[in-house]
Structure formats: C-alpha cells, structure tokens
CSV table of C-alpha atoms and ligand atoms in Angstrom, one decimal:
chain,number,residue,atom,x,y,z
R,89,MET,CA,-118.8,-134.1,-56.1
R,90,LYS,CA,-122.7,-134.7,-57.1
R,91,VAL,CA,-122.6,-130.7,-56.7
R,92,GLN,CA,-120.1,-130.2,-59.2
R,93,VAL,CA,-121.6,-132.6,-61.9
R,94,ALA,CA,-124.9,-130.7,-61.5
R,95,THR,CA,-123.3,-127.1,-61.4
R,96,SER,CA,-121.6,-127.9,-64.6
R,97,LEU,CA,-124.8,-129.6,-66.1
R,98,LEU,CA,-126.4,-126.1,-65.6
R,99,GLU,CA,-123.4,-123.9,-67.0
R,100,ALA,CA,-123.3,-126.1,-70.2
R,101,ASN,CA,-127.2,-125.6,-70.5
R,102,ASP,CA,-126.5,-121.6,-70.2
R,103,ILE,CA,-123.9,-121.7,-72.7
R,104,ILE,CA,-126.1,-122.7,-75.2
R,105,ALA,CA,-129.3,-121.1,-74.3
R,106,ARG,CA,-127.1,-117.8,-74.7
R,107,ASP,CA,-126.2,-119.2,-78.0
R,108,ASN,CA,-130.1,-119.5,-78.7
R,109,ARG,CA,-131.1,-116.5,-77.5
R,110,LYS,CA,-128.0,-114.7,-80.1
R,111,LEU,CA,-129.9,-117.2,-82.8
R,112,LEU,CA,-133.1,-115.8,-82.1
R,113,ALA,CA,-132.2,-112.1,-81.9
R,114,GLU,CA,-130.5,-112.2,-85.3
R,115,SER,CA,-133.6,-113.8,-86.1
R,116,GLY,CA,-136.1,-111.3,-84.9
R,117,VAL,CA,-138.1,-113.7,-82.9
R,118,TYR,CA,-139.7,-113.7,-79.8
R,119,LEU,CA,-139.2,-117.2,-77.5
R,120,LEU,CA,-141.7,-118.0,-75.0
R,121,ASN,CA,-141.3,-120.7,-72.6
R,122,LEU,CA,-144.9,-122.0,-71.3
R,123,MET,CA,-144.5,-124.3,-68.1
R,124,SER,CA,-147.2,-125.4,-66.2
R,125,SER,CA,-148.4,-128.8,-64.2
R,126,PRO,CA,-149.8,-131.1,-66.5
R,127,GLY,CA,-153.3,-130.6,-67.7
R,128,SER,CA,-153.7,-126.7,-66.4
R,129,GLY,CA,-154.4,-125.7,-70.2
R,130,LYS,CA,-150.8,-124.9,-71.9
R,131,THR,CA,-152.3,-126.2,-75.5
R,132,THR,CA,-155.7,-124.7,-74.8
R,133,ILE,CA,-154.3,-121.3,-74.6
R,134,ILE,CA,-152.1,-121.9,-77.3
R,135,GLU,CA,-154.9,-122.9,-79.4
R,136,ARG,CA,-157.0,-119.5,-78.2
R,137,LEU,CA,-154.3,-117.5,-79.0
R,138,LEU,CA,-153.6,-118.4,-82.2
R,139,ARG,CA,-157.4,-118.0,-83.0
R,140,LEU,CA,-157.2,-114.3,-81.5
R,141,GLU,CA,-154.3,-113.9,-84.1
R,142,GLU,CA,-156.3,-115.3,-86.9
R,143,GLU,CA,-159.4,-113.2,-86.1
R,144,GLU,CA,-157.1,-110.1,-85.8
R,145,ALA,CA,-155.8,-111.0,-89.6
R,146,VAL,CA,-159.3,-110.9,-90.7
R,147,LEU,CA,-160.4,-107.5,-89.1
R,148,SER,CA,-157.1,-105.9,-89.9
R,149,ASP,CA,-154.1,-105.8,-92.6
R,150,GLN,CA,-153.0,-109.2,-93.5
R,151,SER,CA,-149.7,-107.5,-93.3
R,152,ARG,CA,-149.6,-107.0,-89.7
R,153,ARG,CA,-150.6,-110.4,-88.5
R,154,LEU,CA,-147.9,-112.0,-86.2
R,155,LYS,CA,-146.4,-115.1,-87.6
R,156,ILE,CA,-146.0,-117.6,-85.0
R,157,GLY,CA,-144.8,-121.4,-84.5
R,158,VAL,CA,-144.9,-124.0,-82.0
R,159,ILE,CA,-142.6,-126.2,-80.2
R,160,GLU,CA,-144.3,-129.1,-78.1
R,161,GLY,CA,-142.6,-130.6,-75.8
R,162,ASP,CA,-143.4,-134.2,-74.6
R,163,ILE,CA,-141.9,-137.1,-72.8
R,164,GLN,CA,-143.6,-138.9,-75.3
R,165,GLY,CA,-146.0,-138.8,-78.7
R,166,THR,CA,-147.7,-135.9,-80.6
R,167,LYS,CA,-151.2,-135.3,-79.5
R,168,ASP,CA,-150.5,-131.4,-78.5
R,169,ALA,CA,-148.4,-130.8,-82.2
R,170,GLU,CA,-151.4,-132.3,-83.5
R,171,ARG,CA,-154.2,-129.9,-81.9
R,172,VAL,CA,-151.6,-127.0,-82.6
R,173,GLU,CA,-151.0,-128.2,-86.7
R,174,ARG,CA,-154.9,-127.4,-87.2
R,175,TYR,CA,-153.8,-124.1,-87.0
R,176,HIS,CA,-151.7,-124.6,-90.2
R,177,ILE,CA,-148.6,-122.8,-88.9
R,178,PRO,CA,-145.0,-124.7,-88.3
R,179,VAL,CA,-144.8,-126.6,-85.8
R,180,VAL,CA,-142.0,-129.3,-84.2
R,181,GLN,CA,-142.7,-131.8,-81.5
R,182,ILE,CA,-139.7,-132.8,-79.0
R,183,ASN,CA,-139.9,-136.4,-77.1
R,184,THR,CA,-137.9,-136.3,-74.2
R,185,TYR,CA,-138.2,-139.7,-73.4
R,186,GLY,CA,-138.5,-139.4,-69.8
R,187,ALA,CA,-136.6,-136.5,-68.7
R,188,CYS,CA,-139.2,-134.1,-67.3
R,189,HIS,CA,-138.0,-130.9,-68.7
R,190,LEU,CA,-136.6,-129.2,-71.7
R,191,ASP,CA,-133.3,-128.0,-72.0
R,192,ALA,CA,-131.3,-125.4,-74.0
R,193,ARG,CA,-129.8,-128.3,-76.3
R,194,MET,CA,-133.3,-129.8,-77.3
R,195,VAL,CA,-134.7,-126.3,-78.3
R,196,ARG,CA,-131.7,-125.5,-80.2
R,197,ALA,CA,-132.4,-128.6,-82.1
R,198,ALA,CA,-136.1,-127.8,-82.4
R,199,LEU,CA,-135.4,-123.7,-83.6
R,200,GLU,CA,-133.2,-125.4,-86.4
R,201,ASP,CA,-136.0,-127.2,-87.7
R,202,LEU,CA,-138.3,-124.2,-87.8
R,203,PRO,CA,-138.6,-121.2,-90.9
R,204,LEU,CA,-137.0,-118.6,-88.3
R,205,SER,CA,-136.7,-116.0,-91.0
R,206,ASP,CA,-140.5,-116.4,-91.7
R,207,LEU,CA,-141.5,-116.0,-87.9
R,208,ASP,CA,-142.0,-113.6,-85.1
R,209,LEU,CA,-143.4,-115.7,-82.1
R,210,VAL,CA,-142.8,-119.1,-81.3
R,211,PHE,CA,-144.4,-120.5,-78.3
R,212,VAL,CA,-142.3,-123.5,-76.1
R,213,GLU,CA,-144.9,-125.6,-74.5
R,214,ASN,CA,-142.5,-127.3,-71.9
R,215,VAL,CA,-143.2,-130.8,-70.0
R,216,GLY,CA,-145.9,-130.9,-67.8
R,217,ASN,CA,-143.6,-130.0,-64.6
R,218,LEU,CA,-143.9,-127.5,-62.1
R,219,VAL,CA,-140.5,-128.0,-60.6
R,220,CYS,CA,-137.5,-128.4,-62.9
R,221,PRO,CA,-138.6,-126.8,-65.9
R,222,ALA,CA,-138.1,-123.8,-64.3
R,223,GLU,CA,-134.3,-124.3,-63.6
R,224,PHE,CA,-133.2,-124.7,-67.4
R,225,ASP,CA,-132.8,-121.7,-69.2
R,226,ILE,CA,-133.9,-122.4,-73.1
R,227,GLY,CA,-132.8,-119.0,-74.3
R,228,GLU,CA,-136.5,-117.7,-74.2
R,229,ASP,CA,-137.4,-114.0,-74.0
R,230,LEU,CA,-140.0,-114.7,-71.6
R,231,LYS,CA,-140.8,-117.4,-69.0
R,232,ALA,CA,-144.4,-118.1,-68.4
R,233,MET,CA,-146.2,-120.4,-66.3
R,234,VAL,CA,-149.7,-121.6,-65.9
R,235,LEU,CA,-151.6,-122.2,-63.0
R,236,SER,CA,-155.1,-123.6,-62.9
R,237,VAL,CA,-158.1,-122.8,-60.7
R,238,ALA,CA,-158.1,-126.8,-59.9
R,239,GLU,CA,-155.1,-127.0,-58.4
R,240,GLY,CA,-155.5,-124.8,-55.2
R,241,ASP,CA,-154.3,-121.0,-54.0
R,242,ASP,CA,-151.3,-122.5,-52.0
R,243,LYS,CA,-149.0,-123.7,-55.1
R,244,PRO,CA,-146.9,-120.5,-54.9
R,245,GLU,CA,-145.8,-121.3,-51.4
R,246,LYS,CA,-145.0,-124.5,-52.9
R,247,TYR,CA,-143.6,-124.2,-55.6
R,248,PRO,CA,-141.7,-120.8,-55.3
R,249,LEU,CA,-138.8,-121.3,-57.7
R,250,MET,CA,-141.4,-121.4,-60.7
R,251,PHE,CA,-143.7,-118.8,-59.5
R,252,LYS,CA,-140.2,-116.6,-58.8
R,253,GLU,CA,-138.8,-117.3,-62.2
R,254,SER,CA,-142.0,-116.8,-64.3
R,255,ALA,CA,-142.3,-112.8,-65.5
R,256,LEU,CA,-145.8,-113.7,-66.9
R,257,ILE,CA,-148.4,-115.8,-64.6
R,258,ILE,CA,-151.8,-117.1,-66.0
R,259,LEU,CA,-154.5,-118.4,-63.6
R,260,ASN,CA,-156.5,-120.4,-66.0
R,261,LYS,CA,-160.1,-122.0,-65.6
R,262,VAL,CA,-161.5,-119.2,-63.7
R,263,ASP,CA,-164.6,-120.8,-65.3
R,264,LEU,CA,-164.3,-123.3,-62.3
R,265,LEU,CA,-164.0,-120.8,-59.6
R,266,PRO,CA,-167.5,-121.0,-58.4
R,267,TYR,CA,-166.9,-125.1,-57.8
R,268,THR,CA,-163.8,-124.5,-55.8
R,269,ASP,CA,-162.3,-123.4,-52.8
R,270,PHE,CA,-160.4,-121.3,-54.5
R,271,ASN,CA,-159.5,-118.2,-52.5
R,272,MET,CA,-158.1,-115.4,-54.8
R,273,ASP,CA,-157.0,-112.8,-52.5
R,274,ALA,CA,-154.8,-115.9,-50.7
R,275,LEU,CA,-153.3,-116.5,-54.2
R,276,ASP,CA,-152.7,-112.8,-54.9
R,277,GLU,CA,-150.8,-112.4,-51.4
R,278,ARG,CA,-148.7,-115.2,-52.2
R,279,VAL,CA,-147.6,-114.4,-55.7
R,280,LEU,CA,-146.8,-110.5,-54.8
R,281,SER,CA,-144.7,-111.8,-52.0
R,282,ILE,CA,-142.6,-113.9,-54.2
R,283,ASN,CA,-142.8,-112.6,-57.2
R,284,PRO,CA,-144.0,-109.0,-56.9
R,285,SER,CA,-143.0,-107.4,-60.6
R,286,ALA,CA,-145.0,-110.5,-62.2
R,287,GLN,CA,-147.7,-109.7,-64.7
R,288,VAL,CA,-150.7,-112.1,-63.9
R,289,PHE,CA,-153.2,-112.5,-66.0
R,290,LYS,CA,-156.7,-114.3,-65.2
R,291,VAL,CA,-158.4,-116.0,-68.2
R,292,SER,CA,-160.8,-119.0,-69.2
R,293,ALA,CA,-159.0,-120.5,-72.2
R,294,ARG,CA,-162.3,-122.6,-72.3
R,295,THR,CA,-164.8,-119.2,-72.5
R,296,GLY,CA,-162.1,-116.9,-73.6
R,297,ASP,CA,-162.7,-114.6,-70.5
R,298,GLY,CA,-159.5,-112.3,-70.4
R,299,MET,CA,-157.8,-114.0,-73.0
R,300,GLU,CA,-158.3,-111.1,-75.3
R,301,ASP,CA,-155.8,-108.9,-72.8
R,302,LEU,CA,-153.0,-111.4,-72.8
R,303,TYR,CA,-153.1,-111.5,-76.2
R,304,ARG,CA,-152.7,-107.7,-76.3
R,305,TRP,CA,-150.4,-107.6,-73.9
R,306,LEU,CA,-148.3,-110.8,-75.3
R,307,LYS,CA,-148.7,-109.1,-79.3
R,308,GLY,CA,-147.0,-106.0,-77.6
R,309,ARG,CA,-144.2,-107.7,-76.2
R,310,VAL,CA,-143.2,-109.4,-79.2
R,311,LEU,CA,-143.5,-106.0,-81.6
R,312,SER,CA,-141.5,-104.2,-79.6
R,313,LYS,CA,-138.7,-106.9,-79.6
R,314,LYS,CA,-139.0,-106.6,-83.7
R,315,CYS,CA,-139.0,-102.3,-82.9
R,316,ALA,CA,-135.9,-102.9,-81.1
R,317,ILE,CA,-134.1,-105.0,-83.4
R,318,THR,CA,-134.6,-103.1,-86.4
R,319,THR,CA,-134.1,-99.7,-85.2
Z,518,LIG,N1,-163.1,-125.8,-67.1
Z,518,LIG,C1,-162.0,-125.6,-68.2
Z,518,LIG,N2,-161.0,-126.2,-68.6
Z,518,LIG,C2,-160.0,-125.9,-69.2
Z,518,LIG,C3,-159.9,-124.6,-69.7
Z,518,LIG,N3,-158.3,-124.4,-70.3
Z,518,LIG,C4,-158.2,-126.2,-70.5
Z,518,LIG,N4,-159.0,-126.8,-70.3
Z,518,LIG,C5,-159.1,-128.1,-70.3
Z,518,LIG,O1,-158.4,-128.9,-69.5
Z,518,LIG,C6,-157.8,-130.1,-69.9
Z,518,LIG,C7,-156.1,-129.7,-70.0
Z,518,LIG,O2,-155.9,-129.2,-70.9
Z,518,LIG,P1,-155.0,-128.7,-71.8
Z,518,LIG,O3,-154.5,-127.4,-72.8
Z,518,LIG,O4,-154.5,-130.0,-72.2
Z,518,LIG,O5,-153.0,-129.0,-70.7
Z,518,LIG,P2,-151.9,-129.0,-70.9
Z,518,LIG,O6,-151.3,-127.6,-69.9
Z,518,LIG,O7,-151.5,-128.3,-72.1
Z,518,LIG,O8,-151.9,-130.6,-70.2
Z,518,LIG,P3,-150.0,-130.9,-71.0
Z,518,LIG,O9,-149.7,-130.8,-72.1
Z,518,LIG,O10,-150.3,-132.5,-70.7
Z,518,LIG,O11,-149.2,-130.8,-69.8
Z,518,LIG,C8,-158.7,-130.0,-71.6
Z,518,LIG,O12,-159.7,-131.4,-71.0
Z,518,LIG,C9,-158.8,-128.9,-71.5
Z,518,LIG,O13,-160.1,-128.8,-72.0
Z,518,LIG,C10,-160.4,-123.7,-68.9
Z,518,LIG,O14,-160.0,-122.2,-69.0
Z,518,LIG,N5,-161.5,-124.2,-68.1
Z,519,LIG,MG1,-150.6,-130.0,-73.5
Z,520,LIG,ZN1,-137.1,-131.9,-65.1
C-alpha cells in the first residue's frame, strides 16, 4: 500500500512537470534546477553567473543580454531571494515550511508569478538537500548539482541518485583544496562510474576561478533551446 501511495505521488508530480515543460517551451525559457546539500554554494554561484552576464552585456550588445529570473526554494525565510534581488531581476521565493525538496506544483505556482515572456533563463535554487530533490521532476531543462570541496570526495558513492540524475556537476570551493584531504582523482573516478556523460566544472564561486567556462557552457545551452524553438 505504501509503495502505491509513493508511486502515485511521483506520477502526479510528473504530470505537472510535463505541463511545466510545455509552458517553458511555449515561452522559450530554459529552466535550470540547481541542487546540493546546504551551504555548498548554490546562491553564490547564481550571483556570480548574474555578474558575468552583467559584465558581458557591458562589453557587448545589450540586446544580446540573457534575461534571467530566479526561483528560490527554502524551508523558510527570504535570505537568498534578498541576495539575488540586488541584481534587479525578477525573483520568487517558495517557502516549503518543512518539505525538504521542491515539487512540480510548487514550481508551477512560482513560474506563474514570473514574467516568463520576458525571460530566457530561470534558475531554480532547490532546498539544500542531497537526497530527494533528485527524485522530483520539476519540468527543468537541466538538473545540476553542486558539490563543495569541504564535503569530501566520497559523496558520489553515498548519494548516487543525485550524481546520476545531474547532467551538470559543479565542484565548488576549489580555493579550499589546499586545506583539505579532498582527492580529485578519486572524485573524477567516482563521478565517471556513476554518470559518465555528466558535464563537470571545477570552480570557485568566491574567487571566480572556472566560472567563465561554466557561464559560457550554460549560455550556449540556453541559446540553443531558443534557436530550436524559433526555427
Ligand atoms: N571558500 C569558498 N567559500 C564559498 C564559495 N562559494 C560559496 N562560499 C561560501 O559558502 C557559504 C554558503 O554559500 P551559499 O551560496 O549561501 O550556499 P547555498 O548552497 O546557497 O546554501 P543554502 O541555500 O543554505 O543551501 C557562504 O559563506 C559562501 O560565501 C567558494 O567557492 N569558496
Ligand atoms: Mg542558498
Ligand atoms: Zn524531500
């Protein structure tokens, strides 16, 4: 009986996720679902990417600037939404009041509060949790996860679903490598054995190291979705 309940919950979620995906395709918006354990640097990475997009717009043509929105998922509070709002972009806060992941229904309500027809990319910062966010399809184009150096290189083996589901894996806080026993070769091997096709970026959202490559790669994905829709 328990299994049936769990299955129907995920099935109901999948139906709404499919509908979210349709809405996003109609609006030409790319949705990135950013997941990680608490504190690995999701918000800092979003802030860095927003800064890189601002800098790019200054250097090149303003009309080529990506229009970005953010959905912040937290159990409670608005701290991350306040951080991101400083970039003068549309931000919607979801408070789950206890639930440790976002589901498709919550994201749908947040999408309806964003000016989708004016946006190219929406970051969803999921609730800090390395387990169940990976189980819930929210209608995203890309599942991405952040692992920070301080968490250790053994995490792929301990939380395999998150590593398996994430097409993009961001190893953050590489500036802390000299102060830890983090073994990069061991991490690479473990990621490869669980998700050989994952795109991996090694960055420091604090120093900016590696962030430009991540930004370029992501922008390419966003623009190719736009192209596929408009042609
Ligand atoms: N040394 C170092 N610290 C970082 C880096 N990125 C983020 N931090 C710090 O790590 C802490 C947590 O960063 P956040 O971006 O708030 O992490 P988060 O994943 O959004 O956290 P939750 O939303 O609570 O799950 C902050 O003190 C950041 O300044 C990094 O690359 N290097
Ligand atoms: Mg955060
Ligand atoms: Zn959960």
